[in-house]
PDB file of C-alpha atoms in Angstrom:
ATOM      1  CA  UNK O   1      81.077 106.668 103.129  1.00  0.00           C
ATOM      2  CA  UNK O   2      79.677 109.147 100.647  1.00  0.00           C
ATOM      3  CA  UNK O   3      79.369 112.631 102.129  1.00  0.00           C
ATOM      4  CA  UNK O   4      77.302 114.207  99.359  1.00  0.00           C
ATOM      5  CA  UNK O   5      75.433 113.659  96.132  1.00  0.00           C
ATOM      6  CA  UNK O   6      76.663 115.143  92.871  1.00  0.00           C
ATOM      7  CA  UNK O   7      74.372 116.049  90.001  1.00  0.00           C
ATOM      8  CA  UNK O   8      77.018 115.996  87.305  1.00  0.00           C
ATOM      9  CA  UNK O   9      80.043 113.819  86.635  1.00  0.00           C
ATOM     10  CA  UNK O  10      82.301 116.858  86.219  1.00  0.00           C
ATOM     11  CA  UNK O  11      81.167 118.202  89.591  1.00  0.00           C
ATOM     12  CA  UNK O  12      82.049 114.875  91.174  1.00  0.00           C
ATOM     13  CA  UNK O  13      85.473 114.964  89.506  1.00  0.00           C
ATOM     14  CA  UNK O  14      86.158 118.506  90.766  1.00  0.00           C
ATOM     15  CA  UNK O  15      85.099 117.506  94.261  1.00  0.00           C
ATOM     16  CA  UNK O  16      87.259 114.370  94.203  1.00  0.00           C
ATOM     17  CA  UNK O  17      90.249 116.288  92.812  1.00  0.00           C
ATOM     18  CA  UNK O  18      90.011 119.010  95.449  1.00  0.00           C
ATOM     19  CA  UNK O  19      89.666 116.475  98.272  1.00  0.00           C
ATOM     20  CA  UNK O  20      92.651 114.542  96.919  1.00  0.00           C
ATOM     21  CA  UNK O  21      94.636 117.777  96.554  1.00  0.00           C
ATOM     22  CA  UNK O  22      93.979 118.557 100.208  1.00  0.00           C
ATOM     23  CA  UNK O  23      95.194 115.088 101.189  1.00  0.00           C
ATOM     24  CA  UNK O  24      98.317 115.461  99.035  1.00  0.00           C
ATOM     25  CA  UNK O  25      99.121 118.806 100.666  1.00  0.00           C
ATOM     26  CA  UNK O  26      98.886 117.154 104.078  1.00  0.00           C
ATOM     27  CA  UNK O  27     101.205 114.358 102.961  1.00  0.00           C
ATOM     28  CA  UNK O  28     103.663 116.926 101.525  1.00  0.00           C
ATOM     29  CA  UNK O  29     103.762 118.750 104.819  1.00  0.00           C
ATOM     30  CA  UNK O  30     104.335 115.524 106.753  1.00  0.00           C
ATOM     31  CA  UNK O  31     107.048 114.336 104.367  1.00  0.00           C
ATOM     32  CA  UNK O  32     108.717 117.751 104.548  1.00  0.00           C
ATOM     33  CA  UNK O  33     108.715 117.678 108.340  1.00  0.00           C
ATOM     34  CA  UNK O  34     110.301 114.221 108.223  1.00  0.00           C
ATOM     35  CA  UNK O  35     112.892 115.590 105.761  1.00  0.00           C
ATOM     36  CA  UNK O  36     112.136 112.919 103.191  1.00  0.00           C
ATOM     37  CA  UNK O  37     112.707 113.880  99.565  1.00  0.00           C
ATOM     38  CA  UNK O  38     109.860 113.462  97.076  1.00  0.00           C
ATOM     39  CA  UNK O  39     109.359 114.335  93.438  1.00  0.00           C
ATOM     40  CA  UNK O  40     107.584 117.555  92.647  1.00  0.00           C
ATOM     41  CA  UNK O  41     105.164 118.303  91.079  1.00  0.00           C
ATOM     42  CA  UNK O  42     102.948 115.475  92.230  1.00  0.00           C
ATOM     43  CA  UNK O  43     100.544 113.806  89.800  1.00  0.00           C
ATOM     44  CA  UNK O  44      96.863 114.441  90.412  1.00  0.00           C
ATOM     45  CA  UNK O  45      95.131 111.852  88.229  1.00  0.00           C
ATOM     46  CA  UNK O  46      91.620 112.467  86.910  1.00  0.00           C
ATOM     47  CA  UNK O  47      89.611 110.011  84.817  1.00  0.00           C
ATOM     48  CA  UNK O  48      87.439 112.615  83.054  1.00  0.00           C
ATOM     49  CA  UNK O  49      89.026 114.661  80.255  1.00  0.00           C
ATOM     50  CA  UNK O  50      86.319 117.341  80.406  1.00  0.00           C
ATOM     51  CA  UNK O  51      87.162 117.990  84.046  1.00  0.00           C
ATOM     52  CA  UNK O  52      90.903 118.038  83.427  1.00  0.00           C
ATOM     53  CA  UNK O  53      91.367 121.342  81.582  1.00  0.00           C
ATOM     54  CA  UNK O  54      89.889 123.677  84.238  1.00  0.00           C
ATOM     55  CA  UNK O  55      92.063 121.968  86.869  1.00  0.00           C
ATOM     56  CA  UNK O  56      95.142 123.232  85.019  1.00  0.00           C
ATOM     57  CA  UNK O  57      94.316 126.684  86.338  1.00  0.00           C
ATOM     58  CA  UNK O  58      93.043 127.992  83.000  1.00  0.00           C
ATOM     59  CA  UNK O  59      89.628 128.980  84.314  1.00  0.00           C
ATOM     60  CA  UNK O  60      86.340 127.151  84.320  1.00  0.00           C
ATOM     61  CA  UNK O  61      83.366 126.755  82.059  1.00  0.00           C
ATOM     62  CA  UNK O  62      80.132 128.644  82.549  1.00  0.00           C
ATOM     63  CA  UNK O  63      78.455 125.334  83.402  1.00  0.00           C
ATOM     64  CA  UNK O  64      80.713 124.849  86.417  1.00  0.00           C
ATOM     65  CA  UNK O  65      80.338 128.163  88.250  1.00  0.00           C
ATOM     66  CA  UNK O  66      79.046 126.480  91.406  1.00  0.00           C
ATOM     67  CA  UNK O  67      82.276 124.474  91.682  1.00  0.00           C
ATOM     68  CA  UNK O  68      84.624 127.416  91.014  1.00  0.00           C
ATOM     69  CA  UNK O  69      86.127 127.405  94.509  1.00  0.00           C
ATOM     70  CA  UNK O  70      87.243 123.791  94.164  1.00  0.00           C
ATOM     71  CA  UNK O  71      88.580 124.371  90.638  1.00  0.00           C
ATOM     72  CA  UNK O  72      90.488 127.486  91.692  1.00  0.00           C
ATOM     73  CA  UNK O  73      91.904 125.703  94.746  1.00  0.00           C
ATOM     74  CA  UNK O  74      93.468 122.977  92.602  1.00  0.00           C
ATOM     75  CA  UNK O  75      94.383 125.499  89.874  1.00  0.00           C
ATOM     76  CA  UNK O  76      96.296 127.684  92.317  1.00  0.00           C
ATOM     77  CA  UNK O  77      98.525 124.801  93.365  1.00  0.00           C
ATOM     78  CA  UNK O  78      98.889 123.692  89.740  1.00  0.00           C
ATOM     79  CA  UNK O  79     100.206 127.142  88.815  1.00  0.00           C
ATOM     80  CA  UNK O  80     102.626 126.971  91.771  1.00  0.00           C
ATOM     81  CA  UNK O  81     103.896 123.664  90.342  1.00  0.00           C
ATOM     82  CA  UNK O  82     102.759 121.601  93.332  1.00  0.00           C
ATOM     83  CA  UNK O  83     100.358 119.418  91.298  1.00  0.00           C
ATOM     84  CA  UNK O  84     100.200 118.299  87.693  1.00  0.00           C
ATOM     85  CA  UNK O  85      96.679 117.192  86.730  1.00  0.00           C
ATOM     86  CA  UNK O  86      96.908 114.175  84.414  1.00  0.00           C
ATOM     87  CA  UNK O  87      94.384 112.050  82.566  1.00  0.00           C
ATOM     88  CA  UNK O  88      94.059 108.526  83.911  1.00  0.00           C
ATOM     89  CA  UNK O  89      92.456 106.144  81.445  1.00  0.00           C
ATOM     90  CA  UNK O  90      90.060 103.830  83.228  1.00  0.00           C
ATOM     91  CA  UNK O  91      88.827 100.687  81.530  1.00  0.00           C
ATOM     92  CA  UNK O  92      85.551 100.516  83.339  1.00  0.00           C
ATOM     93  CA  UNK O  93      83.849 102.428  86.104  1.00  0.00           C
ATOM     94  CA  UNK O  94      81.921 100.563  88.757  1.00  0.00           C
TER      95      UNK O  94
END
């Protein structure tokens, strides 16, 4: 179920990345409590190259100021080497 409407593709990518980052953090905590080893940093795959660079923690563009909190959330964990944002080539979007 879609919880909101996005005006721009990049905004949707930032939202999806931050939601996925939150889920990955929860999984990390669970796996840590179970004392199961996992590889770190975890891959956070994004299918939009324009949205990828700000997620590396290098700042954001002036066009994305309203999504800064989400970008900085993912960027903070990227700098701490928890996530590695990567480009995922998608053949076709539905």
